[in-house]
């Protein structure tokens, strides 16, 4: 029976918490079709993670998706619930948490612990700090779809919740579990149902978990992952197991076999820097997808672009041609550094509003990735490296799988899994959001996939 159920607002968020669990030896599977959870989820799994793909949805839609998914998790027998949130607090946190609470008994409380210290994301004095910079002073304030322009979290969250939000400061957290529990009880007596905590270390997050257990109320854990993992371990909901030791390397090995297929749909400066380093590596070949052709309202242009990408791939796998060690399929601007298409260009090419055109581009890139992957073939594919949260979802769906089994991470928020279901079942995957990592991250991820492929071939990994 499933014990721990986690609802994420996007797939990369789900893989992040799943990878943290995997680091403790706890196996979890992420499903990205929340509407079909009853059909695909394994009821014998200890942990199930579901993406509702709701970060950019209107409040009512986000509420309904999380509520529906929580009911499905209850049918699986889940006893501990978690609402995974973005480390930069994007999306409708209030509506989603209240959607989960609405599907549970009235005595449930929500405990919000937004810190992820291992990624240099902490909360002090109520303020969210990202690598020592106030949240609203980072790039997230300019996010096109879900900008965050408030760093003081009690204010940010109270504006999103209909329930009363209480704040527990670092001074109390540093006092330990007894002091935290005492303050929680006083606030509960005053009608507080949602608690937001300061924290700057994993040890402080453990103290919050111990205090929550001491208070004794059923809880929805609201966090990027560390608090969920801490609470699940300390409460005995999950039992830690053995974990395979994996290295991080940047150099080639003589026994790297097959092709790692990279799909980069993100064109952030972070992704561009990573692709620049990766494409300079020996044995890397590149396919440049033309965004305006992929979203064209002329179906002949779309088919021609798909056919071009397939033909270029087929040429790489002809006899007497050395096959690519790494094959990169990317939107052209992620490689060339050219400026992105303007809103007017997107709308003119597609006949759609810019937001719809952007979604269409991601879907078409996923379709192109499947066509290219079928040329590479499952036999020759050593793994998939997917950059960009939306890209990852569309590629995984196009590959025909039901979900991802989390096994580890390369670095925090660059997560390692294997595909579950479909013709590419069992092939390793590393995925990350477009804003995550350093210039050498893609090289490290590709090498991890070669290592995992080798370990699986030798029966040393799942």
XYZ file of C-alpha atoms in Angstrom:
462
model
C 0.000 0.000 0.000
C 1.254 3.470 -0.883
C 2.197 5.466 2.225
C 3.569 8.761 0.911
C 1.772 10.795 -1.756
C 3.363 13.905 -3.262
C 1.652 16.343 -5.622
C 3.919 18.651 -7.651
C 2.871 21.518 -9.896
C 5.302 20.423 -12.602
C 7.397 17.393 -13.483
C 10.820 18.809 -12.626
C 9.555 19.670 -9.160
C 8.370 16.105 -8.744
C 11.673 14.655 -9.864
C 13.529 16.894 -7.405
C 11.759 15.512 -4.351
C 11.862 11.989 -5.790
C 15.623 12.233 -6.227
C 16.016 13.392 -2.612
C 14.050 10.327 -1.511
C 16.168 8.109 -3.762
C 19.284 9.452 -2.047
C 17.857 7.932 1.144
C 17.270 4.594 -0.590
C 13.501 5.116 -0.927
C 12.121 4.270 -4.366
C 9.426 6.506 -5.848
C 7.732 6.781 -9.223
C 6.542 10.038 -10.754
C 3.483 10.073 -13.011
C 2.811 13.002 -15.322
C -0.784 12.162 -16.314
C -2.690 13.090 -13.148
C -6.045 12.383 -14.802
C -5.143 8.689 -15.209
C -3.428 8.030 -11.878
C -5.924 5.323 -10.880
C -5.074 3.402 -14.054
C -1.269 3.613 -14.052
C -0.090 3.904 -10.428
C 1.346 0.844 -8.711
C -0.647 0.412 -5.463
C 2.248 -1.563 -3.967
C 4.666 1.366 -4.307
C 5.683 3.059 -1.054
C 5.803 6.525 -2.629
C 3.851 7.998 -5.533
C 4.570 11.437 -7.007
C 2.131 13.114 -9.376
C 2.512 16.235 -11.499
C -0.665 18.246 -11.991
C 1.090 20.593 -14.452
C -0.743 23.424 -12.725
C 1.867 26.083 -11.981
C 0.605 28.425 -14.685
C -3.085 27.546 -14.352
C -5.780 29.891 -12.978
C -6.399 29.513 -9.246
C -9.656 27.536 -9.578
C -8.170 25.097 -12.095
C -5.076 24.574 -9.920
C -7.303 23.994 -6.858
C -9.417 21.428 -8.723
C -6.462 19.513 -10.174
C -4.769 19.137 -6.794
C -8.048 18.233 -5.082
C -8.807 15.556 -7.694
C -5.282 14.138 -7.428
C -5.420 14.067 -3.623
C -8.611 12.003 -3.750
C -6.831 9.576 -6.107
C -3.909 9.311 -3.669
C -6.340 8.586 -0.847
C -7.748 5.701 -2.896
C -4.196 4.299 -3.066
C -4.069 4.324 0.746
C -1.719 7.273 1.246
C -1.272 8.305 4.887
C 1.217 11.188 4.514
C 0.573 13.967 2.017
C 2.949 16.502 0.535
C 2.374 19.492 -1.724
C 5.665 20.092 -3.477
C 6.307 23.772 -4.235
C 8.879 25.556 -6.344
C 12.036 26.744 -4.575
C 11.329 30.222 -5.952
C 7.691 30.190 -4.803
C 6.250 30.446 -8.321
C 2.695 29.356 -9.052
C -0.509 29.317 -7.049
C 0.719 27.887 -3.765
C -2.357 28.969 -1.788
C -5.010 27.517 -4.126
C -3.072 24.274 -4.548
C -2.515 23.698 -0.827
C -6.149 24.523 -0.117
C -7.150 22.088 -2.864
C -5.283 19.353 -1.006
C -6.683 20.361 2.391
C -10.197 20.360 0.906
C -9.798 16.681 -0.005
C -8.679 15.735 3.525
C -10.254 15.770 6.980
C -10.763 19.102 8.730
C -8.068 18.424 11.341
C -5.238 18.545 8.770
C -2.858 21.507 8.947
C -0.392 22.792 6.338
C 3.262 23.249 7.302
C 5.180 25.378 4.793
C 8.987 24.999 4.905
C 10.241 26.668 1.702
C 13.981 26.270 2.322
C 16.248 23.949 0.354
C 19.636 24.530 1.998
C 21.525 22.132 -0.283
C 20.622 24.464 -3.184
C 21.504 27.636 -1.202
C 17.835 28.558 -0.774
C 16.936 29.579 2.774
C 14.297 31.580 4.650
C 15.443 34.026 7.353
C 13.288 36.676 9.031
C 10.447 35.588 6.767
C 12.478 36.534 3.692
C 13.377 34.049 0.970
C 17.044 34.217 -0.020
C 18.444 32.532 -3.128
C 22.221 32.217 -2.790
C 22.180 35.290 -0.485
C 19.969 37.346 -2.855
C 16.406 38.340 -1.996
C 13.924 36.297 -4.025
C 12.318 39.333 -5.683
C 15.750 40.562 -6.785
C 16.508 37.383 -8.758
C 15.465 36.528 -12.302
C 12.214 35.018 -11.041
C 10.779 38.531 -10.776
C 10.924 38.687 -14.590
C 9.486 35.213 -15.169
C 7.136 35.551 -18.143
C 4.319 33.376 -16.818
C 4.671 33.234 -13.027
C 6.746 36.181 -11.746
C 7.373 36.559 -8.007
C 7.933 40.129 -6.823
C 7.585 39.699 -3.045
C 10.405 38.302 -0.893
C 8.590 38.389 2.481
C 6.840 35.028 2.546
C 4.207 35.592 5.264
C 2.831 38.430 3.116
C 3.225 36.552 -0.173
C 1.420 33.491 1.157
C -1.333 35.217 3.136
C -2.369 36.962 -0.083
C -2.858 33.537 -1.671
C -4.618 31.728 1.203
C -8.140 32.088 2.527
C -6.946 30.255 5.671
C -5.045 32.121 8.402
C -1.274 31.950 7.881
C 1.035 31.939 10.903
C 4.773 32.639 10.827
C 7.375 30.895 13.014
C 10.710 32.785 13.017
C 14.262 31.489 13.032
C 14.686 32.401 16.715
C 11.995 29.870 17.628
C 13.307 27.271 15.172
C 16.791 27.566 16.685
C 15.241 26.876 20.090
C 14.606 23.289 19.017
C 11.622 20.994 18.665
C 10.047 21.696 22.085
C 10.012 25.463 21.553
C 8.680 25.032 18.003
C 5.929 22.672 19.174
C 4.930 25.040 21.972
C 4.551 27.957 19.550
C 2.579 25.803 17.104
C 0.120 24.803 19.845
C -0.444 28.452 20.800
C -1.071 29.379 17.186
C -3.411 26.421 16.680
C -5.454 27.606 19.643
C -5.663 30.990 17.918
C -7.146 29.453 14.760
C -4.028 29.121 12.597
C -4.148 26.299 10.049
C -1.223 27.225 7.781
C 2.279 27.636 9.266
C 5.265 29.107 7.403
C 8.735 28.510 8.866
C 12.142 30.091 8.705
C 15.013 27.630 8.261
C 18.562 27.736 6.960
C 19.942 24.227 7.577
C 18.807 20.638 7.150
C 19.214 20.168 10.900
C 16.675 22.930 11.534
C 14.288 21.251 9.098
C 14.662 18.024 11.104
C 13.774 19.955 14.267
C 10.632 21.276 12.566
C 9.705 17.697 11.611
C 10.172 16.490 15.179
C 8.016 19.355 16.452
C 5.253 18.581 13.963
C 5.268 14.939 15.047
C 5.161 16.044 18.697
C 2.122 18.297 18.066
C 0.296 15.248 16.726
C -1.940 16.781 14.067
C -2.118 15.225 10.576
C -0.158 17.445 8.245
C 0.285 18.454 4.634
C 3.998 19.090 4.076
C 4.422 22.103 1.779
C 8.016 22.450 0.587
C 10.517 21.879 -2.251
C 11.500 18.470 -0.877
C 13.784 18.493 2.192
C 10.965 18.830 4.753
C 8.887 16.126 3.043
C 11.840 13.723 3.157
C 12.698 14.629 6.752
C 9.129 14.193 7.986
C 8.670 10.903 6.130
C 11.871 9.462 7.594
C 11.444 10.707 11.165
C 7.790 9.636 11.325
C 8.602 6.181 9.959
C 6.388 6.630 6.903
C 9.293 5.521 4.733
C 12.252 3.359 5.704
C 15.684 4.230 4.304
C 17.423 1.616 2.199
C 20.720 0.995 0.454
C 21.892 3.499 -2.150
C 24.334 2.929 -5.012
C 27.371 5.215 -4.960
C 27.631 7.159 -8.224
C 30.435 9.492 -9.277
C 30.398 12.848 -11.026
C 32.863 13.025 -13.898
C 33.663 15.360 -16.784
C 36.120 13.227 -18.774
C 35.317 10.648 -21.459
C 35.768 6.928 -20.787
C 36.860 4.487 -23.455
C 33.905 2.207 -22.683
C 31.144 4.826 -23.077
C 28.794 3.050 -25.484
C 25.856 4.167 -27.599
C 24.402 7.651 -27.922
C 23.058 9.965 -25.248
C 20.181 11.941 -26.749
C 19.901 15.506 -25.442
C 16.788 17.640 -25.937
C 17.123 21.311 -24.994
C 13.900 23.251 -25.251
C 14.934 25.982 -22.856
C 16.769 29.021 -24.213
C 17.781 30.579 -20.885
C 21.293 31.942 -20.504
C 22.022 29.029 -18.156
C 21.006 26.487 -20.796
C 22.939 28.313 -23.519
C 26.135 28.206 -21.452
C 25.662 24.481 -20.796
C 24.987 23.688 -24.459
C 28.055 25.694 -25.501
C 30.270 23.501 -23.331
C 28.539 20.261 -24.325
C 28.540 20.860 -28.079
C 32.296 21.531 -27.958
C 32.868 17.994 -26.648
C 34.323 15.476 -29.156
C 31.679 13.182 -30.641
C 28.780 15.604 -30.130
C 26.503 16.333 -33.086
C 23.711 18.877 -33.179
C 20.253 19.177 -34.727
C 18.911 22.726 -34.774
C 15.114 22.943 -34.741
C 13.599 26.089 -36.248
C 10.875 27.253 -33.858
C 8.867 29.266 -36.375
C 8.756 26.288 -38.742
C 7.629 23.920 -35.977
C 4.700 26.154 -35.029
C 3.744 27.201 -38.550
C 0.024 27.265 -39.353
C 1.042 25.685 -42.687
C 1.126 21.934 -41.983
C 3.419 21.395 -44.974
C 6.098 23.552 -43.372
C 5.786 21.640 -40.093
C 6.103 18.278 -41.878
C 9.083 19.528 -43.862
C 10.865 20.638 -40.677
C 10.207 17.284 -38.998
C 11.405 15.449 -42.111
C 14.590 17.535 -42.224
C 15.451 16.661 -38.623
C 14.812 12.963 -39.280
C 16.882 12.976 -42.477
C 19.819 14.661 -40.747
C 19.657 12.045 -37.995
C 19.502 9.158 -40.460
C 22.637 10.499 -42.144
C 24.465 10.258 -38.811
C 23.698 6.529 -38.535
C 24.583 5.378 -42.045
C 27.085 2.570 -42.475
C 30.743 3.548 -42.226
C 29.784 6.748 -40.397
C 30.897 7.051 -36.779
C 27.701 7.426 -34.768
C 27.439 10.401 -32.424
C 28.474 9.944 -28.828
C 26.020 12.717 -27.940
C 23.171 13.922 -30.154
C 21.697 17.315 -29.250
C 18.265 18.386 -30.498
C 17.735 22.005 -29.535
C 15.776 25.059 -30.507
C 18.260 26.930 -32.653
C 18.611 29.951 -30.367
C 19.864 27.714 -27.515
C 22.925 26.948 -29.656
C 23.412 29.915 -31.970
C 22.777 32.639 -29.403
C 20.442 34.438 -31.796
C 17.677 36.532 -30.200
C 14.400 34.693 -29.564
C 11.390 35.206 -31.794
C 9.285 38.189 -30.852
C 5.698 37.905 -29.703
C 4.611 39.255 -33.100
C 6.696 36.663 -34.974
C 5.276 33.804 -32.885
C 1.721 34.969 -33.427
C 2.225 35.589 -37.141
C 3.813 32.177 -37.771
C 1.292 30.155 -35.780
C -1.907 32.145 -36.036
C -2.167 31.803 -32.241
C -1.626 34.047 -29.247
C 1.981 34.040 -28.048
C 1.333 31.870 -24.963
C -0.467 29.237 -27.044
C 2.287 29.379 -29.655
C 4.886 28.738 -26.928
C 2.959 25.696 -25.711
C 2.621 24.451 -29.287
C 6.375 24.782 -29.805
C 7.084 22.631 -26.762
C 4.628 19.980 -27.939
C 6.049 19.935 -31.467
C 9.610 19.715 -30.124
C 8.499 16.670 -28.134
C 7.076 15.106 -31.293
C 10.306 15.836 -33.157
C 12.278 14.259 -30.307
C 10.275 11.039 -30.643
C 10.918 10.890 -34.403
C 14.643 11.411 -33.843
C 14.715 8.901 -30.958
C 13.166 6.266 -33.205
C 16.076 6.739 -35.626
C 18.563 6.415 -32.777
C 16.526 3.365 -31.564
C 16.159 2.139 -27.967
C 19.020 -0.316 -28.547
C 21.519 2.432 -29.395
C 20.206 4.986 -26.893
C 22.254 5.100 -23.685
C 20.002 7.701 -22.089
C 18.082 10.944 -22.416
C 19.162 14.314 -21.034
C 16.211 16.729 -21.028
C 16.650 20.438 -20.266
C 13.582 22.569 -19.588
C 10.625 21.508 -17.450
C 7.952 21.801 -20.139
C 10.246 20.142 -22.671
C 10.804 17.224 -20.357
C 7.080 16.559 -19.982
C 6.362 16.665 -23.701
C 9.347 14.477 -24.599
C 8.473 11.853 -21.974
C 4.861 11.808 -23.142
C 5.956 11.506 -26.778
C 8.203 8.568 -25.852
C 5.083 6.729 -24.714
C 5.909 6.079 -21.059
C 3.684 6.326 -17.995
C 6.198 7.948 -15.666
C 9.694 8.077 -14.229
C 11.273 5.955 -11.495
C 13.643 8.205 -9.508
C 17.042 6.766 -8.631
C 19.410 9.653 -7.726
C 20.556 13.130 -8.694
C 23.718 14.395 -10.370
C 23.591 17.609 -8.362
C 20.513 18.824 -6.462
C 17.692 19.605 -8.924
C 19.447 17.781 -11.777
C 17.627 14.529 -11.297
C 18.221 10.981 -12.471
C 15.509 8.443 -13.258
C 14.492 5.663 -15.639
C 11.516 5.675 -17.981
C 8.571 3.502 -16.951
C 6.461 1.965 -19.718
C 6.471 2.258 -23.497
C 9.144 1.275 -26.046
C 11.862 3.150 -24.131
C 11.050 1.486 -20.800
C 14.074 1.226 -18.522
C 16.263 3.752 -20.348
C 17.933 6.207 -17.952
C 16.951 9.878 -17.959
C 18.503 12.990 -16.428
C 16.307 16.075 -16.366
C 16.471 19.625 -15.062
C 14.786 22.979 -15.324
C 16.168 25.654 -17.612
C 17.520 27.782 -14.751
C 19.445 25.020 -12.956
C 23.129 24.181 -12.978
C 26.506 25.538 -14.046
C 28.238 25.538 -17.453
C 29.651 22.022 -16.913
C 26.356 20.509 -15.696
C 25.297 19.087 -19.076
C 28.647 17.316 -19.506
C 28.339 15.821 -16.020
C 24.769 14.697 -16.751
C 25.713 13.046 -20.044
C 28.581 11.170 -18.405
C 26.280 10.023 -15.606
C 23.948 8.543 -18.240
C 26.807 6.616 -19.855
C 27.827 5.327 -16.419
C 24.263 4.294 -15.590
C 23.880 2.532 -18.950
C 27.082 0.597 -18.223
C 25.940 -0.306 -14.694
C 22.552 -1.491 -15.956
C 24.202 -3.631 -18.634
C 26.271 -5.258 -15.875
C 23.250 -5.756 -13.620
C 24.452 -3.226 -11.042
C 21.576 -0.719 -11.254
C 17.804 -0.788 -11.629
